[in-house]
CSV table of C-alpha atoms in Angstrom, one decimal:
chain,number,residue,atom,x,y,z
A,15,MET,CA,86.9,112.9,90.2
A,16,GLU,CA,88.5,115.5,88.0
A,17,THR,CA,90.4,118.0,90.2
A,18,ALA,CA,92.6,120.9,89.6
A,19,VAL,CA,95.4,119.7,91.7
A,20,SER,CA,97.4,116.4,92.1
A,21,GLN,CA,96.2,115.4,95.5
A,22,ARG,CA,98.2,112.6,97.0
A,23,ARG,CA,95.7,109.8,97.1
A,24,PHE,CA,95.6,107.3,100.0
A,25,THR,CA,95.0,103.6,99.8
A,26,VAL,CA,92.7,101.7,102.1
A,27,ASP,CA,95.7,100.3,103.9
A,28,GLU,CA,97.1,103.8,104.5
A,29,PHE,CA,93.7,104.9,105.6
A,30,HIS,CA,93.6,102.2,108.2
A,31,ARG,CA,97.1,103.0,109.2
A,32,LEU,CA,96.2,106.6,109.8
A,33,GLY,CA,93.6,105.3,112.3
A,34,GLU,CA,96.1,102.9,113.9
A,35,VAL,CA,98.7,105.6,114.6
A,36,GLY,CA,96.1,108.0,115.8
A,37,ILE,CA,96.3,110.6,113.1
A,38,LEU,CA,92.6,109.8,112.5
A,39,ASP,CA,90.7,108.9,115.6
A,40,GLU,CA,87.2,107.8,116.6
A,41,ASP,CA,86.0,111.4,116.7
A,42,ASP,CA,86.9,111.8,113.1
A,43,ARG,CA,84.0,110.6,111.1
A,44,VAL,CA,85.7,110.0,107.8
A,45,GLU,CA,85.5,107.7,104.8
A,46,LEU,CA,87.8,107.1,101.8
A,47,LEU,CA,86.4,107.9,98.4
A,48,ASP,CA,88.8,107.3,95.5
A,49,GLY,CA,91.8,108.0,97.6
A,50,ARG,CA,90.4,111.1,99.2
A,51,ILE,CA,89.6,111.3,102.9
A,52,ILE,CA,86.1,112.8,103.2
A,53,GLU,CA,84.5,114.1,106.3
A,54,MET,CA,81.0,112.8,106.9
A,55,ALA,CA,78.3,115.0,108.3
A,56,ALA,CA,77.3,114.5,112.0
A,57,ILE,CA,74.2,112.4,112.3
A,58,GLY,CA,71.1,114.2,113.3
A,59,SER,CA,68.4,112.5,115.4
A,60,ARG,CA,66.0,112.3,112.4
A,61,HIS,CA,68.6,110.4,110.4
A,62,ALA,CA,69.5,108.2,113.4
A,63,ALA,CA,65.8,107.3,114.1
A,64,CYS,CA,65.3,106.3,110.4
A,65,VAL,CA,68.3,104.1,110.6
A,66,ARG,CA,67.0,102.4,113.8
A,67,ARG,CA,63.6,101.9,112.1
A,68,LEU,CA,65.2,100.3,109.1
A,69,ASN,CA,67.5,98.2,111.3
A,70,ARG,CA,64.6,96.7,113.2
A,71,TRP,CA,62.4,96.3,110.2
A,72,LEU,CA,65.1,94.6,108.0
A,73,GLY,CA,66.2,92.4,110.9
A,74,GLU,CA,62.7,91.1,111.3
A,75,ARG,CA,62.4,90.3,107.7
A,76,VAL,CA,65.6,89.0,106.2
A,77,SER,CA,66.2,85.2,106.2
A,78,GLY,CA,68.9,83.4,108.1
A,79,ASP,CA,71.4,83.4,105.2
A,80,LEU,CA,71.5,87.2,105.3
A,81,LEU,CA,72.9,89.7,107.7
A,82,VAL,CA,71.8,93.3,108.4
A,83,ASP,CA,74.8,95.7,108.9
A,84,VAL,CA,74.5,99.2,110.4
A,85,GLN,CA,76.9,102.1,109.9
A,86,ASN,CA,79.8,99.9,109.0
A,87,PRO,CA,82.2,100.1,106.1
A,88,VAL,CA,82.1,98.5,102.7
A,89,HIS,CA,85.5,98.0,100.9
A,90,LEU,CA,84.9,98.8,97.3
A,91,ASP,CA,88.5,98.8,95.9
A,92,ALA,CA,92.1,99.7,96.8
A,93,GLU,CA,91.3,103.4,97.3
A,94,THR,CA,87.7,103.4,98.5
A,95,GLU,CA,86.1,102.4,101.7
A,96,LEU,CA,82.7,104.0,102.4
A,97,TYR,CA,80.5,103.9,105.5
A,98,THR,CA,77.0,102.8,104.6
A,99,ASP,CA,73.9,103.5,106.8
A,100,LEU,CA,72.6,99.9,106.3
A,101,MET,CA,73.5,96.9,104.2
A,102,VAL,CA,71.9,93.5,103.7
A,103,LEU,CA,74.9,91.2,103.4
A,104,ARG,CA,75.3,87.5,102.6
A,105,HIS,CA,75.9,85.7,105.9
A,106,ARG,CA,79.4,84.7,106.8
A,107,ASP,CA,80.2,82.5,109.8
A,108,ASP,CA,82.9,84.9,111.0
A,109,PHE,CA,80.5,87.9,110.5
A,110,TYR,CA,83.2,89.5,108.4
A,111,SER,CA,85.8,89.6,111.1
A,112,ALA,CA,88.5,88.6,108.7
A,113,ARG,CA,87.8,91.4,106.3
A,114,HIS,CA,85.2,94.1,105.6
A,115,PRO,CA,82.4,93.3,103.3
A,116,ARG,CA,83.1,93.7,99.5
A,117,PRO,CA,80.6,94.6,96.8
A,118,GLU,CA,79.9,90.9,96.0
A,119,ASP,CA,78.9,90.4,99.6
A,120,VAL,CA,76.2,93.1,99.4
A,121,LEU,CA,72.7,92.6,98.2
A,122,LEU,CA,71.3,95.9,99.2
A,123,VAL,CA,72.8,99.2,100.5
A,124,VAL,CA,70.7,101.8,102.1
A,125,GLU,CA,71.7,105.4,102.6
A,126,VAL,CA,69.6,107.7,104.8
A,127,ALA,CA,70.1,111.4,103.9
A,128,ASP,CA,69.0,114.4,105.8
A,129,THR,CA,71.8,117.0,105.1
A,130,SER,CA,73.8,114.8,102.7
A,131,VAL,CA,71.3,114.1,99.9
A,132,GLU,CA,73.5,115.5,97.1
A,133,TYR,CA,76.6,113.8,98.3
A,134,ASP,CA,74.8,110.4,98.7
A,135,ARG,CA,72.9,110.6,95.5
A,136,ARG,CA,75.7,112.0,93.2
A,137,ARG,CA,78.8,110.6,94.7
A,138,LYS,CA,78.1,107.5,96.8
A,139,ILE,CA,75.3,105.8,95.0
A,140,PRO,CA,77.0,105.9,91.6
A,141,ARG,CA,80.1,104.6,93.2
A,142,TYR,CA,78.2,101.7,94.6
A,143,GLY,CA,76.9,101.0,91.1
A,144,ARG,CA,80.4,101.2,89.6
A,145,ALA,CA,81.6,98.7,92.2
A,146,GLY,CA,78.8,96.3,91.2
A,147,ILE,CA,76.6,96.5,94.3
A,148,GLN,CA,73.3,95.1,93.1
A,149,GLU,CA,70.8,97.4,94.6
A,150,ALA,CA,70.8,100.8,96.4
A,151,TRP,CA,68.2,102.8,98.2
A,152,LEU,CA,68.4,106.4,99.3
A,153,VAL,CA,65.9,107.5,102.0
A,154,ASN,CA,65.6,111.2,101.2
A,155,LEU,CA,64.3,112.7,104.4
A,156,PRO,CA,63.9,116.3,103.4
A,157,ASP,CA,61.9,115.4,100.3
A,158,ARG,CA,60.1,112.6,102.0
A,159,ARG,CA,60.7,110.0,99.4
A,160,VAL,CA,62.8,106.9,98.7
A,161,GLU,CA,64.9,106.7,95.6
A,162,THR,CA,66.0,103.2,94.4
A,163,TRP,CA,68.4,101.9,91.9
A,164,HIS,CA,69.3,98.4,90.5
A,165,SER,CA,71.2,96.9,87.6
A,166,PRO,CA,74.7,98.3,88.3
A,167,GLU,CA,76.8,99.6,85.4
A,168,THR,CA,80.6,99.3,85.5
A,169,SER,CA,80.9,102.8,84.1
A,170,GLY,CA,79.2,104.0,87.2
A,171,GLY,CA,75.7,104.3,88.4
A,172,TYR,CA,72.7,102.0,87.7
A,173,ASP,CA,70.6,101.2,84.7
A,174,GLU,CA,67.3,101.2,86.5
A,175,SER,CA,65.9,103.7,89.0
A,176,ALA,CA,62.6,104.5,90.7
A,177,THR,CA,61.2,107.0,93.2
A,178,LEU,CA,58.7,106.0,95.7
A,179,ARG,CA,56.6,108.4,97.7
A,180,GLU,CA,54.3,108.3,100.7
A,181,GLY,CA,51.5,105.8,100.2
A,182,GLU,CA,53.7,103.7,97.9
A,183,THR,CA,55.6,100.4,98.5
A,184,ILE,CA,59.3,99.6,97.8
A,185,GLU,CA,60.0,96.2,96.5
A,186,SER,CA,63.6,94.9,96.7
A,187,THR,CA,64.9,93.4,93.5
A,188,THR,CA,67.7,91.5,95.3
A,189,VAL,CA,66.4,90.5,98.7
A,190,PRO,CA,63.7,87.9,98.2
A,191,GLY,CA,60.2,88.9,99.4
A,192,LEU,CA,61.4,92.2,100.9
A,193,SER,CA,58.9,95.0,100.6
A,194,ILE,CA,58.2,98.0,102.8
A,195,GLU,CA,55.8,100.9,102.7
A,196,VAL,CA,57.4,104.3,102.4
A,197,ASP,CA,55.0,105.4,105.2
A,198,GLU,CA,56.7,103.0,107.6
A,199,LEU,CA,60.0,104.6,107.0
A,200,LEU,CA,58.9,108.2,107.0
A,201,PRO,CA,56.3,108.7,109.7
B,1,MET,CA,94.2,131.8,110.9
B,2,SER,CA,94.3,129.6,107.9
B,3,THR,CA,92.0,130.6,105.0
B,4,ARG,CA,89.6,128.0,103.7
B,5,SER,CA,91.0,128.0,100.1
B,6,ALA,CA,89.3,126.6,97.1
B,7,ILE,CA,91.6,123.5,97.1
B,8,SER,CA,90.6,122.1,100.4
B,9,GLY,CA,87.7,122.2,102.7
B,10,THR,CA,85.0,122.0,100.1
B,11,GLU,CA,86.0,120.9,96.7
B,12,HIS,CA,83.9,121.6,93.7
B,13,THR,CA,84.2,119.6,90.5
B,14,GLY,CA,82.3,119.6,87.3
B,15,SER,CA,79.4,117.8,89.0
B,16,GLU,CA,79.1,120.5,91.6
B,17,VAL,CA,78.8,118.2,94.6
B,18,PRO,CA,80.9,119.6,97.3
B,19,LEU,CA,83.2,117.2,99.1
B,20,THR,CA,84.3,118.1,102.6
B,21,ARG,CA,87.9,117.0,102.6
B,22,TYR,CA,89.5,116.1,105.9
B,23,ARG,CA,92.2,118.6,106.7
B,24,PHE,CA,95.5,117.4,108.0
B,25,SER,CA,97.5,119.6,110.4
B,26,VAL,CA,101.2,120.0,110.0
B,27,ASP,CA,101.6,117.7,113.1
B,28,ASP,CA,99.5,115.1,111.3
B,29,TYR,CA,101.7,115.5,108.3
B,30,TYR,CA,104.8,114.8,110.2
B,31,ALA,CA,103.1,111.9,112.1
B,32,MET,CA,102.4,110.4,108.7
B,33,ALA,CA,106.0,110.5,107.7
B,34,ARG,CA,107.1,109.0,111.1
B,35,ALA,CA,104.5,106.2,110.6
B,36,GLY,CA,105.9,105.5,107.1
B,37,ILE,CA,102.7,106.4,105.4
B,38,LEU,CA,104.5,109.2,103.6
B,39,THR,CA,108.0,108.2,102.4
B,40,GLU,CA,110.8,109.7,100.5
B,41,GLU,CA,109.1,108.6,97.3
B,42,ASP,CA,106.3,111.0,98.1
B,43,ARG,CA,107.2,114.4,96.7
B,44,VAL,CA,104.5,116.3,98.5
B,45,GLU,CA,103.6,119.5,100.2
B,46,LEU,CA,100.9,120.3,102.7
B,47,LEU,CA,98.6,123.0,101.4
B,48,ASP,CA,95.7,124.0,103.5
B,49,GLY,CA,95.4,120.6,105.1
B,50,GLU,CA,95.7,118.7,101.8
B,51,VAL,CA,98.7,116.6,100.9
B,52,VAL,CA,99.5,117.6,97.4
B,53,GLU,CA,101.9,116.0,95.0
B,54,MET,CA,104.6,118.1,93.5
B,55,ALA,CA,105.1,117.7,89.8
B,56,PRO,CA,108.4,116.3,88.6
B,57,ILE,CA,110.9,119.1,87.9
B,58,GLY,CA,111.8,119.6,84.3
B,59,SER,CA,115.3,120.7,83.2
B,60,ARG,CA,114.3,124.3,82.4
B,61,HIS,CA,112.6,124.7,85.7
B,62,ALA,CA,115.6,123.3,87.5
B,63,LEU,CA,118.0,125.6,85.6
B,64,CYS,CA,115.9,128.6,86.4
B,65,VAL,CA,115.9,127.7,90.1
B,66,ASP,CA,119.7,127.1,90.1
B,67,ARG,CA,120.3,130.5,88.4
B,68,LEU,CA,118.1,132.3,90.9
B,69,ASN,CA,119.9,130.5,93.7
B,70,ARG,CA,123.3,131.7,92.4
B,71,MET,CA,122.1,135.2,91.8
B,72,PHE,CA,120.4,135.7,95.2
B,73,SER,CA,123.3,134.1,97.0
B,74,ARG,CA,125.8,136.5,95.4
B,75,ARG,CA,123.6,139.6,95.8
B,76,PHE,CA,122.4,138.9,99.3
B,77,ASP,CA,125.4,137.1,100.7
B,78,ASP,CA,125.4,138.3,104.3
B,79,ARG,CA,122.0,139.9,104.3
B,80,ALA,CA,119.6,137.1,103.7
B,81,GLY,CA,119.4,133.3,103.7
B,82,VAL,CA,118.5,131.6,100.4
B,83,ARG,CA,116.3,128.5,100.8
B,84,VAL,CA,115.8,126.4,97.8
B,85,GLN,CA,112.9,123.9,97.6
B,86,ASN,CA,112.7,123.5,101.3
B,87,PRO,CA,109.7,124.0,103.6
B,88,ILE,CA,108.3,127.1,105.1
B,89,ARG,CA,105.5,126.8,107.6
B,90,LEU,CA,102.6,129.2,106.9
B,91,ASP,CA,100.3,128.1,109.7
B,92,GLY,CA,99.0,124.9,111.3
B,93,TYR,CA,97.8,123.5,108.0
B,94,SER,CA,100.2,124.6,105.4
B,95,GLU,CA,103.8,123.8,104.8
B,96,PRO,CA,104.7,124.5,101.2
B,97,GLU,CA,108.2,124.1,99.6
B,98,PRO,CA,108.7,127.2,97.5
B,99,ASP,CA,111.3,127.1,94.7
B,100,VAL,CA,113.3,129.9,96.3
B,101,ALA,CA,112.7,131.8,99.6
B,102,LEU,CA,114.8,134.6,101.0
B,103,LEU,CA,114.9,134.3,104.7
B,104,LYS,CA,116.0,136.5,107.6
B,105,LEU,CA,119.4,135.5,109.1
B,106,PRO,CA,120.9,133.8,110.9
B,107,LEU,CA,120.0,130.5,109.3
B,108,GLU,CA,120.6,128.7,112.6
B,109,ARG,CA,117.3,130.2,113.9
B,110,TYR,CA,115.6,127.6,111.7
B,111,ALA,CA,117.3,124.6,113.4
B,112,ASP,CA,114.2,123.7,115.5
B,113,ALA,CA,111.4,125.1,113.3
B,114,HIS,CA,110.9,125.9,109.7
B,115,PRO,CA,110.7,129.6,108.8
B,116,ALA,CA,107.4,131.2,109.7
B,117,PRO,CA,105.8,133.9,107.5
B,118,ASP,CA,107.6,136.7,109.4
B,119,ASP,CA,110.9,135.1,108.7
B,120,VAL,CA,110.3,135.1,104.9
B,121,LEU,CA,111.4,138.2,103.0
B,122,LEU,CA,110.5,137.0,99.5
B,123,VAL,CA,109.1,133.9,97.9
B,124,VAL,CA,109.9,133.0,94.3
B,125,GLU,CA,108.0,130.3,92.4
B,126,VAL,CA,109.2,129.3,89.0
B,127,SER,CA,106.2,128.3,86.9
B,128,ASP,CA,106.0,126.5,83.6
B,129,THR,CA,103.4,123.8,83.4
B,130,SER,CA,102.6,124.4,87.0
B,131,LEU,CA,101.7,128.1,86.4
B,132,GLU,CA,98.0,127.8,86.9
B,133,ARG,CA,98.4,125.5,89.9
B,134,ASP,CA,100.8,127.9,91.6
B,135,ARG,CA,98.6,130.9,91.0
B,136,ALA,CA,95.4,129.1,92.0
B,137,LEU,CA,96.7,127.1,94.9
B,138,LYS,CA,99.7,128.6,96.6
B,139,LEU,CA,99.4,132.3,96.0
B,140,PRO,CA,96.2,132.6,98.1
B,141,LEU,CA,97.9,130.7,100.9
B,142,TYR,CA,101.0,132.9,100.8
B,143,ALA,CA,98.7,136.0,100.8
B,144,ALA,CA,96.6,134.7,103.7
B,145,ALA,CA,99.7,134.0,105.7
B,146,GLY,CA,100.9,137.6,105.1
B,147,ILE,CA,104.0,136.8,103.1
B,148,ALA,CA,104.9,140.3,101.9
B,149,GLU,CA,106.1,139.6,98.4
B,150,VAL,CA,105.9,136.7,95.9
B,151,TRP,CA,107.4,136.6,92.5
B,152,ILE,CA,106.1,134.1,89.9
B,153,VAL,CA,108.9,133.7,87.3
B,154,ASN,CA,107.7,132.4,84.0
B,155,PRO,CA,110.7,131.9,81.7
B,156,GLU,CA,108.6,130.4,78.9
B,157,ASP,CA,106.5,133.5,78.6
B,158,GLY,CA,109.3,135.8,79.5
B,159,GLU,CA,107.5,137.4,82.4
B,160,VAL,CA,107.9,138.0,86.1
B,161,GLU,CA,104.7,138.5,88.1
B,162,VAL,CA,105.4,140.6,91.2
B,163,CYS,CA,102.8,140.2,93.9
B,164,ARG,CA,102.6,142.6,96.8
B,165,LYS,CA,100.2,143.9,99.4
B,166,PRO,CA,98.6,140.7,100.8
B,167,SER,CA,94.9,141.4,101.6
B,168,GLY,CA,92.9,138.4,102.7
B,169,ALA,CA,93.6,135.6,100.3
B,170,ARG,CA,95.0,137.7,97.5
B,171,TYR,CA,97.7,140.2,96.6
B,172,SER,CA,96.1,143.5,95.7
B,173,ASP,CA,99.2,144.9,93.9
B,174,VAL,CA,100.3,142.6,91.0
B,175,GLN,CA,102.6,143.7,88.2
B,176,ARG,CA,103.6,141.7,85.2
B,177,LEU,CA,107.1,142.7,84.2
B,178,ARG,CA,108.9,141.7,81.0
B,179,GLU,CA,111.8,144.2,81.1
B,180,GLY,CA,113.4,146.7,83.4
B,181,THR,CA,114.1,145.9,87.0
B,182,VAL,CA,112.3,144.8,90.2
B,183,THR,CA,113.4,145.9,93.6
B,184,PRO,CA,112.4,143.6,96.5
B,185,LEU,CA,110.5,145.3,99.3
B,186,ALA,CA,113.0,144.0,101.8
B,187,PHE,CA,116.0,145.4,99.9
B,188,PRO,CA,115.2,148.8,98.5
B,189,ASP,CA,118.8,149.2,97.3
B,190,GLU,CA,118.8,146.2,95.1
B,191,ALA,CA,117.2,146.7,91.7
B,192,ILE,CA,117.4,143.3,89.9
B,193,GLY,CA,117.1,143.1,86.2
B,194,ILE,CA,114.1,141.2,84.9
B,195,GLN,CA,116.3,139.6,82.2
B,196,GLU,CA,118.7,138.5,84.9
B,197,ILE,CA,115.8,136.7,86.7
B,198,LEU,CA,114.4,135.1,83.5
B,199,GLY,CA,117.7,134.1,82.1
B,200,PRO,CA,118.7,134.2,78.4
B,201,ALA,CA,115.8,134.1,76.0
B,202,GLU,CA,115.4,130.7,74.4
B,203,SER,CA,116.1,130.6,70.7
B,204,GLU,CA,113.5,128.4,69.2
């Protein structure tokens, strides 16, 4: 995050407080990346439909000790809280009401990208890796493929990656028995 | 009428992935202070919607500012207000704190609102380590707001950069002066010595 200026960075607590006092409101689609408040692109219908497909599909397949989360935040550290399109989380009885999910709670994060491919691939996914999230998928709608990563590295990013195209099948490395055909995600 | 400058809006770093930063308005900025999110410990300015930290002020920088304060106060006594390191409001998204600003009188007119661009006769920034930052960040904002004249005083390099004729986000008339005099646009009868502005040369 090399920058030319000393931006005043915000913590997650301050980020929440900005929401509480109404400086940021529900219409502001924002997330916090290394202390910087970033505007997220509006969600187009293609993106939304893909998320719905994945939501139903994952919900039907994950076991009872796991949860599927849609468009909710993951708290990575004191200065980073990102919104993910979908996550497969370890089940908690309180459904994470006490605190947002942390990296160790997340088995799989899925980002769907229509207009935000570069941002998701080069900013968010490596950040998930640095935080230790085990597995990440990027559903790349414009290029009609799914990019996957696993084996997170603390220096950022992942050790292993693969790209699956139409006609191929994605196999999760963290969620037991989870596999999906790319064609099901990209009709 | 704020210009989308290079520091905010989209941010490009070495990896060339643009980040769309959230832009805070001046109202947001004050709300943050009221909410205790920004405190006295935050030495910050609002530049094009971005809350930017001000660098700690070194002794040479402070000396230069103090000397400018004294010089301007003596010369412009009843003709202009001398504001030192206090805010001016450029537009809805920028409230910088220039090192020195010459303002229209009376000072009481700023009781309810900080000076707007039309109230500002001259901005002077003292640059040492912050030289590139001031040029890159603040100069375009001053130009876009229509501030008629900005001086960047660099005592280390012995130079005063005189910026005039704001046009879009830049000044089209820029002179770098090491000697002689400079006459502020607002005071055509006051030729000020460059050496007087820079202070005594350092003997190193």
